[in-house]
mmCIF file of C-alpha atoms in Angstrom:
data_model
loop_
_atom_site.group_PDB
_atom_site.id
_atom_site.type_symbol
_atom_site.label_atom_id
_atom_site.label_comp_id
_atom_site.label_asym_id
_atom_site.label_seq_id
_atom_site.Cartn_x
_atom_site.Cartn_y
_atom_site.Cartn_z
ATOM 1 C CA MET A 277 99.828 109.220 95.502
ATOM 2 C CA ARG A 278 98.338 106.758 98.002
ATOM 3 C CA THR A 279 100.188 105.644 101.132
ATOM 4 C CA LEU A 280 99.252 102.350 102.752
ATOM 5 C CA SER A 281 100.748 101.080 105.984
ATOM 6 C CA TYR A 282 100.808 97.427 107.010
ATOM 7 C CA GLN A 283 101.791 95.951 110.361
ATOM 8 C CA PHE A 284 103.629 92.669 109.871
ATOM 9 C CA GLN A 285 104.910 90.551 112.725
ATOM 10 C CA HIS A 286 108.301 92.253 112.948
ATOM 11 C CA SER A 287 107.861 95.479 111.016
ATOM 12 C CA ASN A 288 105.642 98.252 109.848
ATOM 13 C CA THR A 289 105.878 98.527 106.054
ATOM 14 C CA LYS A 290 104.703 101.557 104.105
ATOM 15 C CA TYR A 291 103.671 101.413 100.449
ATOM 16 C CA TYR A 292 103.952 104.640 98.454
ATOM 17 C CA LEU A 293 101.703 103.910 95.468
ATOM 18 C CA GLY A 294 102.089 106.222 92.469
ATOM 19 C CA GLU A 295 105.086 108.106 93.921
ATOM 20 C CA SER A 296 108.054 109.195 91.799
ATOM 21 C CA LEU A 297 111.608 107.861 92.075
ATOM 22 C CA LEU A 298 112.661 111.533 92.131
ATOM 23 C CA GLN A 299 111.050 111.807 95.582
ATOM 24 C CA LEU A 300 113.094 108.971 97.145
ATOM 25 C CA GLY A 301 114.851 111.503 99.385
ATOM 26 C CA ASN A 302 111.533 112.049 101.233
ATOM 27 C CA TYR A 303 111.735 108.488 102.575
ATOM 28 C CA ALA A 304 115.443 107.950 103.159
ATOM 29 C CA ASP A 305 118.376 110.210 103.979
ATOM 30 C CA PRO A 306 120.947 110.081 101.125
ATOM 31 C CA SER A 307 123.780 110.498 103.647
ATOM 32 C CA ARG A 308 122.576 107.423 105.626
ATOM 33 C CA ALA A 309 121.614 105.154 102.747
ATOM 34 C CA VAL A 310 123.217 103.000 100.049
ATOM 35 C CA LEU A 311 121.421 102.127 96.809
ATOM 36 C CA VAL A 312 121.758 98.755 95.078
ATOM 37 C CA VAL A 313 120.919 99.365 91.415
ATOM 38 C CA ASP A 314 121.171 96.969 88.500
ATOM 39 C CA GLU A 315 123.215 98.195 85.524
ATOM 40 C CA ASN A 316 120.151 98.439 83.259
ATOM 41 C CA VAL A 317 118.202 100.619 85.691
ATOM 42 C CA ASP A 318 121.325 102.714 86.286
ATOM 43 C CA LYS A 319 121.587 103.340 82.534
ATOM 44 C CA HIS A 320 117.933 104.442 82.198
ATOM 45 C CA HIS A 321 117.241 106.097 85.556
ATOM 46 C CA GLY A 322 120.615 106.726 87.247
ATOM 47 C CA HIS A 323 120.418 110.442 86.392
ATOM 48 C CA LYS A 324 117.366 110.738 88.708
ATOM 49 C CA LEU A 325 119.536 109.839 91.714
ATOM 50 C CA PRO A 326 122.237 112.513 92.063
ATOM 51 C CA GLY A 327 124.116 112.571 95.356
ATOM 52 C CA TRP A 328 123.210 109.008 96.444
ATOM 53 C CA ARG A 329 125.864 106.385 97.207
ATOM 54 C CA LYS A 330 125.369 103.540 94.751
ATOM 55 C CA LEU A 331 126.431 99.942 94.272
ATOM 56 C CA VAL A 332 125.763 98.934 90.656
ATOM 57 C CA ILE A 333 125.274 95.198 90.132
ATOM 58 C CA PRO A 334 125.078 93.137 86.921
ATOM 59 C CA ASP A 335 121.613 92.490 85.500
ATOM 60 C CA GLY A 336 120.013 89.072 84.937
ATOM 61 C CA GLU A 337 118.725 86.114 86.961
ATOM 62 C CA GLU A 338 122.089 84.310 86.724
ATOM 63 C CA ASN A 339 123.522 87.123 88.882
ATOM 64 C CA LYS A 340 121.156 86.394 91.784
ATOM 65 C CA SER A 341 124.099 84.545 93.235
ATOM 66 C CA GLY A 342 126.540 84.235 96.103
ATOM 67 C CA GLU A 343 129.202 86.071 94.072
ATOM 68 C CA VAL A 344 127.065 89.189 93.549
ATOM 69 C CA LEU A 345 125.890 89.031 97.178
ATOM 70 C CA GLU A 346 129.557 89.121 98.176
ATOM 71 C CA GLN A 347 130.120 92.174 95.937
ATOM 72 C CA ILE A 348 127.305 93.988 97.764
ATOM 73 C CA ILE A 349 128.670 93.053 101.197
ATOM 74 C CA ASN A 350 132.205 94.171 100.192
ATOM 75 C CA GLY A 351 130.758 97.434 98.850
ATOM 76 C CA LEU A 352 128.976 98.078 102.159
ATOM 77 C CA ILE A 353 132.198 97.450 104.092
ATOM 78 C CA GLU A 354 134.115 99.855 101.814
ATOM 79 C CA LEU A 355 131.434 102.516 102.312
ATOM 80 C CA GLU A 356 131.628 101.907 106.076
ATOM 81 C CA ALA A 357 127.906 101.188 106.249
ATOM 82 C CA ASP A 358 126.663 100.422 109.749
ATOM 83 C CA ARG A 359 123.551 98.748 111.180
ATOM 84 C CA LYS A 360 121.533 101.954 110.892
ATOM 85 C CA THR A 361 122.431 102.579 107.234
ATOM 86 C CA MET A 362 119.466 101.887 104.975
ATOM 87 C CA LEU A 363 119.989 99.651 101.941
ATOM 88 C CA ILE A 364 117.611 100.428 99.049
ATOM 89 C CA GLY A 365 117.155 98.019 96.140
ATOM 90 C CA ILE A 366 116.134 99.662 92.848
ATOM 91 C CA GLY A 367 115.417 97.236 90.043
ATOM 92 C CA GLY A 368 113.509 94.088 89.148
ATOM 93 C CA GLY A 369 112.783 91.112 91.387
ATOM 94 C CA MET A 370 116.351 89.849 91.165
ATOM 95 C CA THR A 371 117.623 93.156 92.616
ATOM 96 C CA THR A 372 115.018 93.417 95.396
ATOM 97 C CA ASP A 373 115.565 89.744 96.372
ATOM 98 C CA LEU A 374 119.335 90.180 96.558
ATOM 99 C CA THR A 375 119.143 93.535 98.346
ATOM 100 C CA GLY A 376 116.698 92.205 100.926
ATOM 101 C CA TYR A 377 118.928 89.222 101.598
ATOM 102 C CA ALA A 378 122.099 91.336 101.882
ATOM 103 C CA ALA A 379 120.299 93.699 104.286
ATOM 104 C CA SER A 380 119.100 90.824 106.450
ATOM 105 C CA ILE A 381 122.598 89.360 106.934
ATOM 106 C CA TYR A 382 124.930 92.392 106.909
ATOM 107 C CA MET A 383 125.863 93.012 110.579
ATOM 108 C CA ARG A 384 122.889 90.744 111.430
ATOM 109 C CA GLY A 385 120.429 93.103 109.839
ATOM 110 C CA MET A 386 120.114 96.657 108.514
ATOM 111 C CA PRO A 387 116.945 98.484 107.367
ATOM 112 C CA VAL A 388 115.900 97.980 103.755
ATOM 113 C CA GLY A 389 113.587 99.655 101.236
ATOM 114 C CA PHE A 390 112.625 98.777 97.657
ATOM 115 C CA VAL A 391 111.832 100.637 94.453
ATOM 116 C CA PRO A 392 110.601 97.925 92.046
ATOM 117 C CA THR A 393 111.118 99.005 88.433
ATOM 118 C CA THR A 394 109.570 96.131 86.459
ATOM 119 C CA LEU A 395 105.924 95.110 86.275
ATOM 120 C CA LEU A 396 106.788 91.699 87.748
ATOM 121 C CA ALA A 397 108.601 93.274 90.703
ATOM 122 C CA GLN A 398 105.782 95.794 91.326
ATOM 123 C CA VAL A 399 103.020 93.190 91.386
ATOM 124 C CA ASP A 400 104.897 90.376 93.082
ATOM 125 C CA ALA A 401 108.629 90.099 93.750
ATOM 126 C CA SER A 402 109.072 93.171 95.962
ATOM 127 C CA ILE A 403 106.029 92.398 98.173
ATOM 128 C CA GLY A 404 105.916 90.001 101.107
ATOM 129 C CA GLY A 405 109.427 90.017 102.502
ATOM 130 C CA LYS A 406 110.852 86.960 100.760
ATOM 131 C CA ASN A 407 114.519 87.618 100.020
ATOM 132 C CA GLY A 408 117.175 85.297 98.723
ATOM 133 C CA ILE A 409 119.586 83.997 96.137
ATOM 134 C CA ASN A 410 119.797 80.981 93.866
ATOM 135 C CA HIS A 411 122.216 78.165 94.572
ATOM 136 C CA GLY A 412 123.379 75.800 91.838
ATOM 137 C CA LYS A 413 120.297 74.686 89.908
ATOM 138 C CA HIS A 414 117.954 75.636 92.727
ATOM 139 C CA LYS A 415 116.020 78.888 92.718
ATOM 140 C CA ASN A 416 115.797 80.861 95.989
ATOM 141 C CA MET A 417 117.470 78.019 97.879
ATOM 142 C CA LEU A 418 119.082 80.448 100.374
ATOM 143 C CA GLY A 419 116.984 83.206 101.871
ATOM 144 C CA THR A 420 115.072 84.901 104.649
ATOM 145 C CA ILE A 421 111.591 86.289 105.252
ATOM 146 C CA ARG A 422 111.960 89.898 106.373
ATOM 147 C CA GLN A 423 109.776 92.862 105.468
ATOM 148 C CA PRO A 424 111.129 96.130 103.998
ATOM 149 C CA GLU A 425 110.555 99.485 105.728
ATOM 150 C CA PHE A 426 108.930 100.821 102.568
ATOM 151 C CA ILE A 427 108.200 100.088 98.922
ATOM 152 C CA LEU A 428 107.957 102.983 96.484
ATOM 153 C CA PHE A 429 105.844 102.281 93.375
ATOM 154 C CA ASP A 430 106.648 104.632 90.486
ATOM 155 C CA TYR A 431 104.291 103.670 87.641
ATOM 156 C CA SER A 432 106.429 105.387 85.007
ATOM 157 C CA LEU A 433 109.335 102.962 85.571
ATOM 158 C CA PRO A 434 107.873 99.770 83.997
ATOM 159 C CA LEU A 435 106.769 101.745 80.919
ATOM 160 C CA THR A 436 110.358 101.753 79.619
ATOM 161 C CA MET A 437 110.636 97.936 79.717
ATOM 162 C CA PRO A 438 111.108 95.856 76.535
ATOM 163 C CA ALA A 439 107.884 94.201 75.298
ATOM 164 C CA GLU A 440 108.951 90.731 76.428
ATOM 165 C CA GLU A 441 109.538 91.958 79.980
ATOM 166 C CA TRP A 442 106.166 93.702 79.957
ATOM 167 C CA HIS A 443 104.374 90.448 79.052
ATOM 168 C CA ASN A 444 106.419 88.629 81.685
ATOM 169 C CA GLY A 445 104.815 90.657 84.498
ATOM 170 C CA PHE A 446 101.300 89.556 83.608
ATOM 171 C CA ALA A 447 101.932 85.940 84.638
ATOM 172 C CA GLU A 448 101.827 86.874 88.336
ATOM 173 C CA ILE A 449 98.722 89.049 87.890
ATOM 174 C CA ILE A 450 96.987 86.115 86.152
ATOM 175 C CA LYS A 451 98.106 83.946 89.088
ATOM 176 C CA TYR A 452 96.361 86.211 91.632
ATOM 177 C CA ALA A 453 93.207 86.112 89.526
ATOM 178 C CA CYS A 454 93.342 82.296 89.406
ATOM 179 C CA ILE A 455 93.828 81.760 93.135
ATOM 180 C CA LEU A 456 91.973 84.683 94.729
ATOM 181 C CA ASP A 457 89.850 86.859 92.476
ATOM 182 C CA ALA A 458 87.643 85.650 89.605
ATOM 183 C CA SER A 459 86.572 89.251 88.861
ATOM 184 C CA LEU A 460 90.230 90.212 88.275
ATOM 185 C CA PHE A 461 90.390 87.331 85.764
ATOM 186 C CA THR A 462 87.430 88.841 83.884
ATOM 187 C CA TYR A 463 89.029 92.313 84.088
ATOM 188 C CA LEU A 464 92.205 90.917 82.470
ATOM 189 C CA GLU A 465 90.115 89.353 79.688
ATOM 190 C CA ASP A 466 88.142 92.565 79.086
ATOM 191 C CA ASN A 467 91.116 94.953 79.178
ATOM 192 C CA ARG A 468 93.711 92.933 77.297
ATOM 193 C CA ASP A 469 94.235 95.440 74.473
ATOM 194 C CA LYS A 470 94.685 98.454 76.749
ATOM 195 C CA ALA A 471 96.964 96.476 79.055
ATOM 196 C CA MET A 472 99.162 95.449 76.133
ATOM 197 C CA GLN A 473 99.327 99.098 75.010
ATOM 198 C CA ARG A 474 100.609 100.003 78.520
ATOM 199 C CA ASP A 475 97.639 102.163 79.440
ATOM 200 C CA VAL A 476 98.707 103.810 82.734
ATOM 201 C CA ALA A 477 95.218 103.717 84.283
ATOM 202 C CA ILE A 478 95.007 99.962 83.658
ATOM 203 C CA LEU A 479 98.541 99.500 85.002
ATOM 204 C CA GLU A 480 97.666 101.451 88.140
ATOM 205 C CA TYR A 481 94.576 99.303 88.788
ATOM 206 C CA LEU A 482 96.417 96.018 88.159
ATOM 207 C CA VAL A 483 99.394 96.932 90.355
ATOM 208 C CA GLU A 484 97.236 98.181 93.237
ATOM 209 C CA ARG A 485 94.886 95.178 93.105
ATOM 210 C CA SER A 486 97.828 92.756 92.979
ATOM 211 C CA VAL A 487 99.557 94.515 95.883
ATOM 212 C CA GLU A 488 96.337 94.361 97.899
ATOM 213 C CA LEU A 489 95.732 90.648 97.199
ATOM 214 C CA LYS A 490 99.290 89.538 97.918
ATOM 215 C CA THR A 491 99.566 91.665 101.067
ATOM 216 C CA GLN A 492 96.308 90.239 102.480
ATOM 217 C CA VAL A 493 97.674 86.713 102.066
ATOM 218 C CA VAL A 494 101.066 87.598 103.572
ATOM 219 C CA LEU A 495 99.440 89.327 106.579
ATOM 220 C CA GLU A 496 97.410 86.173 107.259
ATOM 221 C CA ASP A 497 100.370 83.834 106.836
ATOM 222 C CA GLU A 498 103.725 85.628 106.816
ATOM 223 C CA PHE A 499 105.846 82.495 107.245
ATOM 224 C CA GLU A 500 104.051 80.266 104.729
ATOM 225 C CA THR A 501 102.327 77.603 106.795
ATOM 226 C CA GLY A 502 98.892 77.872 105.149
ATOM 227 C CA SER A 503 97.258 80.219 102.645
ATOM 228 C CA ARG A 504 100.551 81.856 101.583
ATOM 229 C CA ARG A 505 101.358 78.599 99.842
ATOM 230 C CA TRP A 506 98.670 79.485 97.275
ATOM 231 C CA LEU A 507 101.036 82.142 95.932
ATOM 232 C CA ASN A 508 103.131 79.256 94.609
ATOM 233 C CA PHE A 509 100.454 78.367 92.039
ATOM 234 C CA GLY A 510 102.336 77.460 88.845
ATOM 235 C CA HIS A 511 105.698 77.938 90.559
ATOM 236 C CA THR A 512 106.696 74.395 91.574
ATOM 237 C CA LEU A 513 106.890 73.314 87.965
ATOM 238 C CA GLY A 514 107.632 76.844 86.748
ATOM 239 C CA HIS A 515 110.842 77.183 88.773
ATOM 240 C CA ALA A 516 112.134 73.906 87.314
ATOM 241 C CA VAL A 517 111.329 75.016 83.743
ATOM 242 C CA GLU A 518 112.935 78.411 84.403
ATOM 243 C CA LYS A 519 116.190 76.762 85.456
ATOM 244 C CA ILE A 520 116.321 74.218 82.617
ATOM 245 C CA GLU A 521 115.283 76.505 79.771
ATOM 246 C CA ASN A 522 116.904 79.648 81.191
ATOM 247 C CA ILE A 523 113.723 81.597 80.359
ATOM 248 C CA ALA A 524 112.052 84.532 82.090
ATOM 249 C CA HIS A 525 110.235 83.868 85.363
ATOM 250 C CA GLY A 526 106.835 84.949 84.021
ATOM 251 C CA LYS A 527 107.066 82.645 81.014
ATOM 252 C CA ALA A 528 108.011 79.699 83.212
ATOM 253 C CA VAL A 529 105.163 80.427 85.654
ATOM 254 C CA ALA A 530 102.702 80.629 82.733
ATOM 255 C CA ILE A 531 103.732 77.120 81.629
ATOM 256 C CA GLY A 532 103.554 75.954 85.262
ATOM 257 C CA MET A 533 100.021 77.365 85.734
ATOM 258 C CA VAL A 534 98.674 75.483 82.710
ATOM 259 C CA ALA A 535 100.275 72.248 83.964
ATOM 260 C CA ALA A 536 98.853 72.874 87.470
ATOM 261 C CA ALA A 537 95.381 73.492 85.990
ATOM 262 C CA LYS A 538 95.561 70.178 84.093
ATOM 263 C CA ILE A 539 96.617 68.384 87.293
ATOM 264 C CA SER A 540 93.716 70.190 89.061
ATOM 265 C CA GLU A 541 91.286 68.666 86.533
ATOM 266 C CA LYS A 542 92.378 65.211 87.690
ATOM 267 C CA LEU A 543 92.735 65.847 91.429
ATOM 268 C CA LYS A 544 90.101 68.531 92.074
ATOM 269 C CA GLY A 545 87.649 68.237 89.187
ATOM 270 C CA LEU A 546 88.499 71.666 87.764
ATOM 271 C CA PRO A 547 86.214 71.955 84.690
ATOM 272 C CA VAL A 548 88.124 71.573 81.411
ATOM 273 C CA GLU A 549 86.548 74.772 80.039
ATOM 274 C CA GLN A 550 88.155 76.718 82.926
ATOM 275 C CA THR A 551 91.580 75.337 81.994
ATOM 276 C CA ASN A 552 90.883 76.398 78.395
ATOM 277 C CA ARG A 553 89.877 79.867 79.565
ATOM 278 C CA LEU A 554 93.206 80.124 81.416
ATOM 279 C CA ILE A 555 95.124 78.952 78.336
ATOM 280 C CA ARG A 556 93.356 81.614 76.223
ATOM 281 C CA LEU A 557 94.168 84.367 78.721
ATOM 282 C CA ILE A 558 97.838 83.375 78.960
ATOM 283 C CA ASN A 559 98.014 83.296 75.152
ATOM 284 C CA ASP A 560 96.350 86.716 74.966
ATOM 285 C CA TYR A 561 99.142 88.176 77.118
ATOM 286 C CA GLN A 562 101.699 86.590 74.777
ATOM 287 C CA LEU A 563 103.033 84.067 77.265
ATOM 288 C CA PRO A 564 103.765 80.375 76.555
ATOM 289 C CA VAL A 565 101.403 77.564 77.596
ATOM 290 C CA THR A 566 103.167 74.344 76.577
ATOM 291 C CA LEU A 567 105.656 72.322 78.591
ATOM 292 C CA THR A 568 108.411 71.327 76.151
ATOM 293 C CA SER A 569 111.228 70.681 78.650
ATOM 294 C CA ASN A 570 112.694 67.251 79.338
ATOM 295 C CA LYS A 571 110.281 65.852 81.944
ATOM 296 C CA GLU A 572 112.946 63.808 83.709
ATOM 297 C CA GLU A 573 115.003 66.984 84.262
ATOM 298 C CA VAL A 574 111.913 68.902 85.424
ATOM 299 C CA PHE A 575 111.087 66.153 87.898
ATOM 300 C CA ASN A 576 114.658 66.004 89.253
ATOM 301 C CA ILE A 577 114.546 69.708 90.090
ATOM 302 C CA PHE A 578 111.042 69.952 91.474
ATOM 303 C CA LYS A 579 111.358 66.932 93.728
ATOM 304 C CA LEU A 580 113.797 69.110 95.730
ATOM 305 C CA ASP A 581 111.269 71.945 95.938
ATOM 306 C CA LYS A 582 111.050 73.882 99.233
ATOM 307 C CA LYS A 583 107.366 72.881 99.534
ATOM 308 C CA ARG A 584 108.340 69.228 99.838
ATOM 309 C CA GLU A 585 107.759 67.382 103.102
ATOM 310 C CA LYS A 586 108.985 63.772 103.143
ATOM 311 C CA ASP A 587 107.494 62.036 100.079
ATOM 312 C CA ALA A 588 104.915 64.659 99.115
ATOM 313 C CA ILE A 589 104.892 68.202 97.752
ATOM 314 C CA HIS A 590 102.332 70.752 98.964
ATOM 315 C CA PHE A 591 100.936 71.411 95.506
ATOM 316 C CA VAL A 592 98.647 74.355 94.726
ATOM 317 C CA LEU A 593 95.536 73.316 92.804
ATOM 318 C CA LEU A 594 92.440 75.135 91.553
ATOM 319 C CA GLU A 595 88.909 74.133 92.477
ATOM 320 C CA GLU A 596 87.696 76.842 90.098
ATOM 321 C CA ILE A 597 89.025 80.147 88.748
ATOM 322 C CA GLY A 598 89.345 82.403 91.800
ATOM 323 C CA LYS A 599 89.557 79.554 94.329
ATOM 324 C CA ALA A 600 92.783 77.731 95.190
ATOM 325 C CA THR A 601 93.576 74.951 97.587
ATOM 326 C CA THR A 602 96.780 73.213 98.662
ATOM 327 C CA GLN A 603 97.164 69.520 99.170
ATOM 328 C CA PRO A 604 100.118 67.221 99.703
ATOM 329 C CA VAL A 605 100.526 65.202 96.508
ATOM 330 C CA PRO A 606 102.851 62.182 96.625
ATOM 331 C CA ILE A 607 105.965 62.675 94.500
ATOM 332 C CA THR A 608 105.169 59.446 92.614
ATOM 333 C CA THR A 609 101.687 60.734 91.670
ATOM 334 C CA LEU A 610 103.150 64.025 90.445
ATOM 335 C CA LYS A 611 105.721 62.172 88.346
ATOM 336 C CA GLN A 612 102.990 60.097 86.713
ATOM 337 C CA MET A 613 100.857 63.194 86.011
ATOM 338 C CA LEU A 614 103.867 65.051 84.643
ATOM 339 C CA ASP A 615 104.521 62.183 82.229
ATOM 340 C CA GLU A 616 100.886 62.407 81.060
ATOM 341 C CA LEU A 617 100.965 66.155 80.403
#
């Protein structure tokens, strides 16, 4: 196991890389903690957590909602949790997002820790302190930025995921390669077969490299005024597609990345062969590449994106694979480019 410690503006966060869920008691006192576990994780891994107080929540993105948040808050009140009780989210990104948000508002803030159980949560959702819930058609419309005390990465947990969920996690790893690390892009191309067979050594490398890349960006720009915006590559369009089609986050981001690469060709001169290389890689990891949603609906959602300022959206573009940039693109220009996709 490797332990890394990072000093963010308001907290010191420890990462326990390659630790086991069975060792959770080394990092939190069961008598002073409450677990938030989704029903799926409880079914597969609940037996590893004897003696812990648990709130089991329904699984699925549609449950990242005000209603389920209220269930968590009511559960904490019933358990007489106080401001020093630690809340620990064990599950995918939906669970860590919800848990982080509940912890940041219950009694104006209680300590929080995460055990991400999906590939997507390990490489992205649990890192960086963004917590929140969806509201109506809008993803992550309500939320806070607040870092957890710790994140425990147990590499055996994602191995039990269904194949579709496994593929889903690779979208965010491909994103890091696109915006920050061309050599990671090549690594993904070269190790596709082993990655798809869930080779643990490959998984370990990909999780640790992703954690390192995302954490570097968050340390530089915790509250998203500059380089942290790059992490939204593929997400502005992706979030809209995710809502309309009700598909997995990774699939939606994959579609969004291809669209963003095509827009980058026009606005940044990204070479067409680099877009094609990205399309091949996304295909190789069995993720979709084509935008089939109603473009009017997509536009109506993404024009309300959180990255919008007045009549422009801070859109993440690629200059080349491994090098991102952000520029405000007028909403009207984006609409026209969307229609041309």
